[in-house]
PDB file of C-alpha atoms in Angstrom:
ATOM      1  CA  UNK S 320       9.260  29.719  -8.908  1.00  0.00           C
ATOM      2  CA  UNK S 321       6.273  28.401  -7.004  1.00  0.00           C
ATOM      3  CA  UNK S 322       5.407  24.719  -7.031  1.00  0.00           C
ATOM      4  CA  UNK S 323       1.762  23.681  -7.242  1.00  0.00           C
ATOM      5  CA  UNK S 324       0.939  20.320  -5.707  1.00  0.00           C
ATOM      6  CA  UNK S 325      -1.872  17.867  -6.392  1.00  0.00           C
ATOM      7  CA  UNK S 326      -2.545  14.317  -5.299  1.00  0.00           C
ATOM      8  CA  UNK S 327      -0.978  12.026  -7.927  1.00  0.00           C
ATOM      9  CA  UNK S 328      -3.955   9.704  -7.879  1.00  0.00           C
ATOM     10  CA  UNK S 329      -7.335   9.241  -6.219  1.00  0.00           C
ATOM     11  CA  UNK S 330     -10.035   6.621  -6.428  1.00  0.00           C
ATOM     12  CA  UNK S 331     -13.761   7.172  -5.925  1.00  0.00           C
ATOM     13  CA  UNK S 332     -16.667   4.744  -6.028  1.00  0.00           C
ATOM     14  CA  UNK S 333     -19.478   5.353  -8.492  1.00  0.00           C
ATOM     15  CA  UNK S 334     -21.944   7.719  -6.863  1.00  0.00           C
ATOM     16  CA  UNK S 335     -19.395   8.723  -4.268  1.00  0.00           C
ATOM     17  CA  UNK S 336     -17.799  12.050  -3.412  1.00  0.00           C
ATOM     18  CA  UNK S 337     -14.153  12.973  -3.772  1.00  0.00           C
ATOM     19  CA  UNK S 338     -12.215  16.173  -3.176  1.00  0.00           C
ATOM     20  CA  UNK S 339      -9.171  16.992  -5.265  1.00  0.00           C
ATOM     21  CA  UNK S 340      -6.851  19.603  -3.797  1.00  0.00           C
ATOM     22  CA  UNK S 341      -4.359  22.099  -5.166  1.00  0.00           C
ATOM     23  CA  UNK S 342      -1.703  23.566  -2.889  1.00  0.00           C
ATOM     24  CA  UNK S 343       1.001  26.176  -3.296  1.00  0.00           C
ATOM     25  CA  UNK S 344       4.577  26.114  -2.044  1.00  0.00           C
ATOM     26  CA  UNK S 345       4.291  29.834  -1.269  1.00  0.00           C
ATOM     27  CA  UNK S 346       1.528  29.427   1.308  1.00  0.00           C
ATOM     28  CA  UNK S 347      -2.236  29.480   1.338  1.00  0.00           C
ATOM     29  CA  UNK S 348      -4.091  29.504  -1.950  1.00  0.00           C
ATOM     30  CA  UNK S 349      -6.485  32.439  -2.145  1.00  0.00           C
ATOM     31  CA  UNK S 350      -8.969  33.794  -4.634  1.00  0.00           C
ATOM     32  CA  UNK S 351      -6.138  36.053  -5.774  1.00  0.00           C
ATOM     33  CA  UNK S 352      -4.534  33.005  -7.391  1.00  0.00           C
ATOM     34  CA  UNK S 353      -7.649  32.665  -9.585  1.00  0.00           C
ATOM     35  CA  UNK S 354      -7.650  28.855  -9.317  1.00  0.00           C
ATOM     36  CA  UNK S 355      -8.578  26.950 -12.450  1.00  0.00           C
ATOM     37  CA  UNK S 356      -9.447  23.281 -12.853  1.00  0.00           C
ATOM     38  CA  UNK S 357      -9.118  21.265 -16.056  1.00  0.00           C
ATOM     39  CA  UNK S 358     -10.282  17.801 -17.017  1.00  0.00           C
ATOM     40  CA  UNK S 359      -8.451  15.709 -19.583  1.00  0.00           C
ATOM     41  CA  UNK S 360      -9.585  12.295 -20.744  1.00  0.00           C
ATOM     42  CA  UNK S 361      -7.184   9.947 -22.519  1.00  0.00           C
ATOM     43  CA  UNK S 362      -6.531  10.989 -26.098  1.00  0.00           C
ATOM     44  CA  UNK S 363      -8.514  14.211 -25.731  1.00  0.00           C
ATOM     45  CA  UNK S 364      -7.633  17.864 -25.327  1.00  0.00           C
ATOM     46  CA  UNK S 365      -8.026  19.345 -21.864  1.00  0.00           C
ATOM     47  CA  UNK S 366     -11.110  21.350 -21.113  1.00  0.00           C
ATOM     48  CA  UNK S 367     -11.672  23.976 -18.455  1.00  0.00           C
ATOM     49  CA  UNK S 368     -14.165  22.944 -15.778  1.00  0.00           C
ATOM     50  CA  UNK S 369     -13.773  25.697 -13.184  1.00  0.00           C
ATOM     51  CA  UNK S 370     -12.337  29.196 -13.343  1.00  0.00           C
ATOM     52  CA  UNK S 371     -11.689  31.892 -10.750  1.00  0.00           C
ATOM     53  CA  UNK S 372     -12.085  29.455  -7.833  1.00  0.00           C
ATOM     54  CA  UNK S 373     -15.674  28.385  -8.303  1.00  0.00           C
ATOM     55  CA  UNK S 374     -17.140  29.562 -11.601  1.00  0.00           C
ATOM     56  CA  UNK S 375     -18.447  26.934 -14.006  1.00  0.00           C
ATOM     57  CA  UNK S 376     -18.701  26.862 -17.758  1.00  0.00           C
ATOM     58  CA  UNK S 377     -21.907  25.890 -19.526  1.00  0.00           C
ATOM     59  CA  UNK S 378     -20.422  22.454 -20.197  1.00  0.00           C
ATOM     60  CA  UNK S 379     -19.360  21.798 -16.594  1.00  0.00           C
ATOM     61  CA  UNK S 380     -21.515  19.075 -15.046  1.00  0.00           C
ATOM     62  CA  UNK S 381     -23.360  20.270 -11.952  1.00  0.00           C
ATOM     63  CA  UNK S 382     -21.708  17.548  -9.859  1.00  0.00           C
ATOM     64  CA  UNK S 383     -18.387  19.426 -10.049  1.00  0.00           C
ATOM     65  CA  UNK S 384     -17.756  22.419  -7.814  1.00  0.00           C
ATOM     66  CA  UNK S 385     -14.716  24.528  -6.956  1.00  0.00           C
ATOM     67  CA  UNK S 386     -13.837  26.207  -3.667  1.00  0.00           C
ATOM     68  CA  UNK S 387     -11.083  27.138  -1.242  1.00  0.00           C
ATOM     69  CA  UNK S 388     -10.615  24.641   1.562  1.00  0.00           C
ATOM     70  CA  UNK S 389      -8.031  24.696   4.325  1.00  0.00           C
ATOM     71  CA  UNK S 390      -5.617  26.969   2.446  1.00  0.00           C
ATOM     72  CA  UNK S 391      -5.910  25.039  -0.800  1.00  0.00           C
ATOM     73  CA  UNK S 392      -8.052  25.173  -3.886  1.00  0.00           C
ATOM     74  CA  UNK S 393     -10.436  22.257  -4.060  1.00  0.00           C
ATOM     75  CA  UNK S 394     -12.441  20.523  -6.743  1.00  0.00           C
ATOM     76  CA  UNK S 395     -15.328  18.505  -5.325  1.00  0.00           C
ATOM     77  CA  UNK S 396     -17.008  15.808  -7.345  1.00  0.00           C
ATOM     78  CA  UNK S 397     -20.309  14.725  -5.809  1.00  0.00           C
ATOM     79  CA  UNK S 398     -21.957  11.666  -7.307  1.00  0.00           C
ATOM     80  CA  UNK S 399     -19.063  10.394  -9.408  1.00  0.00           C
ATOM     81  CA  UNK S 400     -19.869   8.846 -12.773  1.00  0.00           C
ATOM     82  CA  UNK S 401     -17.728   6.428 -14.794  1.00  0.00           C
ATOM     83  CA  UNK S 402     -17.212   9.142 -17.398  1.00  0.00           C
ATOM     84  CA  UNK S 403     -15.491  11.310 -14.766  1.00  0.00           C
ATOM     85  CA  UNK S 404     -12.449   9.056 -14.877  1.00  0.00           C
ATOM     86  CA  UNK S 405      -9.746  11.403 -16.151  1.00  0.00           C
ATOM     87  CA  UNK S 406      -6.681  13.456 -15.309  1.00  0.00           C
ATOM     88  CA  UNK S 407      -7.427  16.700 -13.500  1.00  0.00           C
ATOM     89  CA  UNK S 408      -5.078  19.680 -13.464  1.00  0.00           C
ATOM     90  CA  UNK S 409      -5.190  22.871 -11.445  1.00  0.00           C
ATOM     91  CA  UNK S 410      -3.630  26.180 -12.444  1.00  0.00           C
ATOM     92  CA  UNK S 411      -2.726  29.051 -10.151  1.00  0.00           C
ATOM     93  CA  UNK S 412      -1.636  32.557 -11.078  1.00  0.00           C
ATOM     94  CA  UNK S 413       1.005  34.433  -9.133  1.00  0.00           C
ATOM     95  CA  UNK S 414       1.262  38.199  -9.485  1.00  0.00           C
ATOM     96  CA  UNK S 415       4.496  39.019 -11.255  1.00  0.00           C
ATOM     97  CA  UNK S 416       5.354  35.398 -11.969  1.00  0.00           C
ATOM     98  CA  UNK S 417       2.586  34.159 -14.183  1.00  0.00           C
ATOM     99  CA  UNK S 418       0.851  30.824 -14.098  1.00  0.00           C
ATOM    100  CA  UNK S 419       1.871  27.450 -12.715  1.00  0.00           C
ATOM    101  CA  UNK S 420       0.117  24.149 -13.303  1.00  0.00           C
ATOM    102  CA  UNK S 421      -0.025  21.349 -10.807  1.00  0.00           C
ATOM    103  CA  UNK S 422       1.247  17.942 -11.813  1.00  0.00           C
ATOM    104  CA  UNK S 423      -2.240  16.524 -12.213  1.00  0.00           C
ATOM    105  CA  UNK S 424      -4.426  14.006 -10.359  1.00  0.00           C
ATOM    106  CA  UNK S 425      -5.398  10.768 -12.031  1.00  0.00           C
ATOM    107  CA  UNK S 426      -8.937  10.043 -10.888  1.00  0.00           C
ATOM    108  CA  UNK S 427     -10.207   6.489 -11.075  1.00  0.00           C
ATOM    109  CA  UNK S 428     -13.904   5.705 -10.676  1.00  0.00           C
ATOM    110  CA  UNK S 429     -14.082   2.161  -9.370  1.00  0.00           C
TER     111      UNK S 429
ATOM    112  CA  UNK D 331     -19.907  32.109 -28.050  1.00  0.00           C
ATOM    113  CA  UNK D 332     -16.194  32.329 -27.368  1.00  0.00           C
ATOM    114  CA  UNK D 333     -14.141  30.469 -29.931  1.00  0.00           C
ATOM    115  CA  UNK D 334     -10.393  30.121 -30.312  1.00  0.00           C
ATOM    116  CA  UNK D 335      -9.205  28.730 -33.640  1.00  0.00           C
ATOM    117  CA  UNK D 336      -5.568  27.778 -33.993  1.00  0.00           C
ATOM    118  CA  UNK D 337      -3.346  27.115 -36.967  1.00  0.00           C
ATOM    119  CA  UNK D 338      -2.534  23.620 -38.133  1.00  0.00           C
ATOM    120  CA  UNK D 339       0.159  21.094 -37.357  1.00  0.00           C
ATOM    121  CA  UNK D 340       3.803  21.912 -38.037  1.00  0.00           C
ATOM    122  CA  UNK D 341       6.853  19.743 -38.609  1.00  0.00           C
ATOM    123  CA  UNK D 342      10.125  21.503 -37.918  1.00  0.00           C
ATOM    124  CA  UNK D 343      13.805  20.601 -37.813  1.00  0.00           C
ATOM    125  CA  UNK D 344      15.885  21.122 -34.693  1.00  0.00           C
ATOM    126  CA  UNK D 345      17.121  24.698 -34.430  1.00  0.00           C
ATOM    127  CA  UNK D 346      14.267  26.093 -36.499  1.00  0.00           C
ATOM    128  CA  UNK D 347      11.451  28.379 -35.353  1.00  0.00           C
ATOM    129  CA  UNK D 348       7.707  27.881 -35.382  1.00  0.00           C
ATOM    130  CA  UNK D 349       4.909  30.441 -35.284  1.00  0.00           C
ATOM    131  CA  UNK D 350       1.456  29.345 -34.167  1.00  0.00           C
ATOM    132  CA  UNK D 351      -1.584  31.553 -34.576  1.00  0.00           C
ATOM    133  CA  UNK D 352      -4.799  31.775 -32.570  1.00  0.00           C
ATOM    134  CA  UNK D 353      -7.855  33.666 -33.804  1.00  0.00           C
ATOM    135  CA  UNK D 354     -10.354  34.719 -31.150  1.00  0.00           C
ATOM    136  CA  UNK D 355     -14.031  35.431 -31.601  1.00  0.00           C
ATOM    137  CA  UNK D 356     -17.170  35.820 -29.511  1.00  0.00           C
ATOM    138  CA  UNK D 357     -15.841  38.455 -27.127  1.00  0.00           C
ATOM    139  CA  UNK D 358     -14.001  41.774 -27.208  1.00  0.00           C
ATOM    140  CA  UNK D 359     -10.478  40.751 -28.154  1.00  0.00           C
ATOM    141  CA  UNK D 360      -8.689  43.536 -26.304  1.00  0.00           C
ATOM    142  CA  UNK D 361     -10.534  43.041 -23.006  1.00  0.00           C
ATOM    143  CA  UNK D 362      -8.625  40.004 -21.757  1.00  0.00           C
ATOM    144  CA  UNK D 363      -5.139  38.551 -21.712  1.00  0.00           C
ATOM    145  CA  UNK D 364      -4.482  35.569 -23.902  1.00  0.00           C
ATOM    146  CA  UNK D 365      -2.388  32.662 -22.646  1.00  0.00           C
ATOM    147  CA  UNK D 366      -0.324  29.907 -24.233  1.00  0.00           C
ATOM    148  CA  UNK D 367      -0.069  26.443 -22.716  1.00  0.00           C
ATOM    149  CA  UNK D 368       1.683  23.361 -24.004  1.00  0.00           C
ATOM    150  CA  UNK D 369       1.596  19.624 -23.362  1.00  0.00           C
ATOM    151  CA  UNK D 370       4.345  17.264 -24.427  1.00  0.00           C
ATOM    152  CA  UNK D 371       3.341  13.656 -25.197  1.00  0.00           C
ATOM    153  CA  UNK D 372       2.460  11.824 -21.992  1.00  0.00           C
ATOM    154  CA  UNK D 373       3.252  14.863 -19.857  1.00  0.00           C
ATOM    155  CA  UNK D 374       1.298  17.458 -17.920  1.00  0.00           C
ATOM    156  CA  UNK D 375       0.205  20.942 -18.849  1.00  0.00           C
ATOM    157  CA  UNK D 376       2.733  23.766 -18.891  1.00  0.00           C
ATOM    158  CA  UNK D 377       1.974  27.510 -18.837  1.00  0.00           C
ATOM    159  CA  UNK D 378       4.214  29.328 -21.300  1.00  0.00           C
ATOM    160  CA  UNK D 379       3.136  32.932 -21.004  1.00  0.00           C
ATOM    161  CA  UNK D 380       0.510  35.496 -21.822  1.00  0.00           C
ATOM    162  CA  UNK D 381      -0.020  38.608 -23.871  1.00  0.00           C
ATOM    163  CA  UNK D 382      -2.231  41.599 -23.224  1.00  0.00           C
ATOM    164  CA  UNK D 383      -3.870  42.132 -26.630  1.00  0.00           C
ATOM    165  CA  UNK D 384      -4.649  45.751 -25.782  1.00  0.00           C
ATOM    166  CA  UNK D 385      -1.151  46.934 -24.858  1.00  0.00           C
ATOM    167  CA  UNK D 386       0.911  44.138 -26.363  1.00  0.00           C
ATOM    168  CA  UNK D 387       2.703  43.612 -23.062  1.00  0.00           C
ATOM    169  CA  UNK D 388       3.866  40.089 -22.387  1.00  0.00           C
ATOM    170  CA  UNK D 389       4.831  37.857 -19.485  1.00  0.00           C
ATOM    171  CA  UNK D 390       6.763  34.681 -20.187  1.00  0.00           C
ATOM    172  CA  UNK D 391       7.563  31.750 -17.969  1.00  0.00           C
ATOM    173  CA  UNK D 392      11.260  31.821 -17.141  1.00  0.00           C
ATOM    174  CA  UNK D 393      11.702  28.443 -18.813  1.00  0.00           C
ATOM    175  CA  UNK D 394      10.894  29.985 -22.206  1.00  0.00           C
ATOM    176  CA  UNK D 395      12.390  33.416 -21.684  1.00  0.00           C
ATOM    177  CA  UNK D 396      14.606  34.284 -24.632  1.00  0.00           C
ATOM    178  CA  UNK D 397      13.061  31.682 -26.945  1.00  0.00           C
ATOM    179  CA  UNK D 398       9.395  32.651 -27.038  1.00  0.00           C
ATOM    180  CA  UNK D 399       7.757  35.729 -28.514  1.00  0.00           C
ATOM    181  CA  UNK D 400       4.040  36.471 -28.287  1.00  0.00           C
ATOM    182  CA  UNK D 401       2.522  39.100 -30.540  1.00  0.00           C
ATOM    183  CA  UNK D 402      -0.925  40.168 -31.625  1.00  0.00           C
ATOM    184  CA  UNK D 403      -2.757  41.723 -34.553  1.00  0.00           C
ATOM    185  CA  UNK D 404      -5.807  43.522 -33.240  1.00  0.00           C
ATOM    186  CA  UNK D 405      -7.146  44.131 -36.763  1.00  0.00           C
ATOM    187  CA  UNK D 406      -7.873  40.414 -37.131  1.00  0.00           C
ATOM    188  CA  UNK D 407      -8.266  39.404 -33.457  1.00  0.00           C
ATOM    189  CA  UNK D 408      -5.288  37.091 -33.679  1.00  0.00           C
ATOM    190  CA  UNK D 409      -2.365  36.334 -31.410  1.00  0.00           C
ATOM    191  CA  UNK D 410       0.831  34.550 -32.346  1.00  0.00           C
ATOM    192  CA  UNK D 411       3.308  32.467 -30.405  1.00  0.00           C
ATOM    193  CA  UNK D 412       6.740  32.030 -31.927  1.00  0.00           C
ATOM    194  CA  UNK D 413       9.198  29.581 -30.406  1.00  0.00           C
ATOM    195  CA  UNK D 414      12.782  29.578 -31.640  1.00  0.00           C
ATOM    196  CA  UNK D 415      15.731  27.256 -31.243  1.00  0.00           C
ATOM    197  CA  UNK D 416      13.454  24.244 -31.407  1.00  0.00           C
ATOM    198  CA  UNK D 417      14.582  20.999 -29.790  1.00  0.00           C
ATOM    199  CA  UNK D 418      13.058  17.560 -29.837  1.00  0.00           C
ATOM    200  CA  UNK D 419      11.602  18.144 -26.381  1.00  0.00           C
ATOM    201  CA  UNK D 420       9.567  21.056 -27.765  1.00  0.00           C
ATOM    202  CA  UNK D 421       7.428  18.464 -29.542  1.00  0.00           C
ATOM    203  CA  UNK D 422       4.022  19.110 -28.010  1.00  0.00           C
ATOM    204  CA  UNK D 423       0.468  20.284 -28.439  1.00  0.00           C
ATOM    205  CA  UNK D 424       0.283  24.034 -28.048  1.00  0.00           C
ATOM    206  CA  UNK D 425      -2.939  25.654 -26.867  1.00  0.00           C
ATOM    207  CA  UNK D 426      -4.069  29.247 -26.643  1.00  0.00           C
ATOM    208  CA  UNK D 427      -6.660  30.269 -24.078  1.00  0.00           C
ATOM    209  CA  UNK D 428      -8.650  33.370 -23.209  1.00  0.00           C
ATOM    210  CA  UNK D 429      -7.894  35.197 -20.023  1.00  0.00           C
ATOM    211  CA  UNK D 430     -11.484  34.986 -18.946  1.00  0.00           C
ATOM    212  CA  UNK D 431     -12.787  31.502 -18.370  1.00  0.00           C
ATOM    213  CA  UNK D 432      -9.689  30.039 -20.023  1.00  0.00           C
ATOM    214  CA  UNK D 433     -11.489  28.926 -23.177  1.00  0.00           C
ATOM    215  CA  UNK D 434      -8.934  26.719 -24.900  1.00  0.00           C
ATOM    216  CA  UNK D 435      -8.263  26.476 -28.603  1.00  0.00           C
ATOM    217  CA  UNK D 436      -8.269  23.100 -30.343  1.00  0.00           C
ATOM    218  CA  UNK D 437      -4.505  22.861 -30.098  1.00  0.00           C
ATOM    219  CA  UNK D 438      -1.683  22.927 -32.629  1.00  0.00           C
ATOM    220  CA  UNK D 439       0.708  19.992 -32.822  1.00  0.00           C
ATOM    221  CA  UNK D 440       4.326  20.994 -33.268  1.00  0.00           C
ATOM    222  CA  UNK D 441       6.713  18.152 -34.054  1.00  0.00           C
ATOM    223  CA  UNK D 442      10.451  18.723 -33.971  1.00  0.00           C
ATOM    224  CA  UNK D 443      12.395  16.063 -35.795  1.00  0.00           C
ATOM    225  CA  UNK D 444      15.375  15.826 -38.071  1.00  0.00           C
TER     226      UNK D 444
END
């Protein structure tokens, strides 16, 4: 089964920009993996921020964006806010094998 | 708007089975797959499988193969996830999610304890 990799932790300054990445052990991540990004704050349920690479929900702050970058899925946070401190998970779908989550990135805004 | 409403918390003994329901609204139920995801305490998210509400076809993660069954009732726009042979490490929050946009339900806590 494929392994999906994320940075275990990242730190960004308030107002700064950070890119979280999501890689696949099988090779380049493409739109065919339908990358998803989730945000989970301590003690809360996860919520979906980005679906199908770069689509946002109505509740997704404009400062978040999703893309493909250098063979990986990427979540860019531009203008980080203290409330963005959270765990972020990506999810990739593999035809025939189903979905695989990454291990999560703990984002600190400091 | 899309809404996924799940059944309540369950307390089960080891070896028992649990069946969690998820009622969908706000979109055409049979148009999109429906997924199940779980999260054990202090752990990450885990994809369990999905069901096609139109055909009833399923795809399960190999970890749960043989223990999980996903079904649907199109008359009430509801899908079910049944997990058998429960162990203490099945204690987790279980979430359903739509196949489009991955709208998550509120979660159902399943606790396995003797």
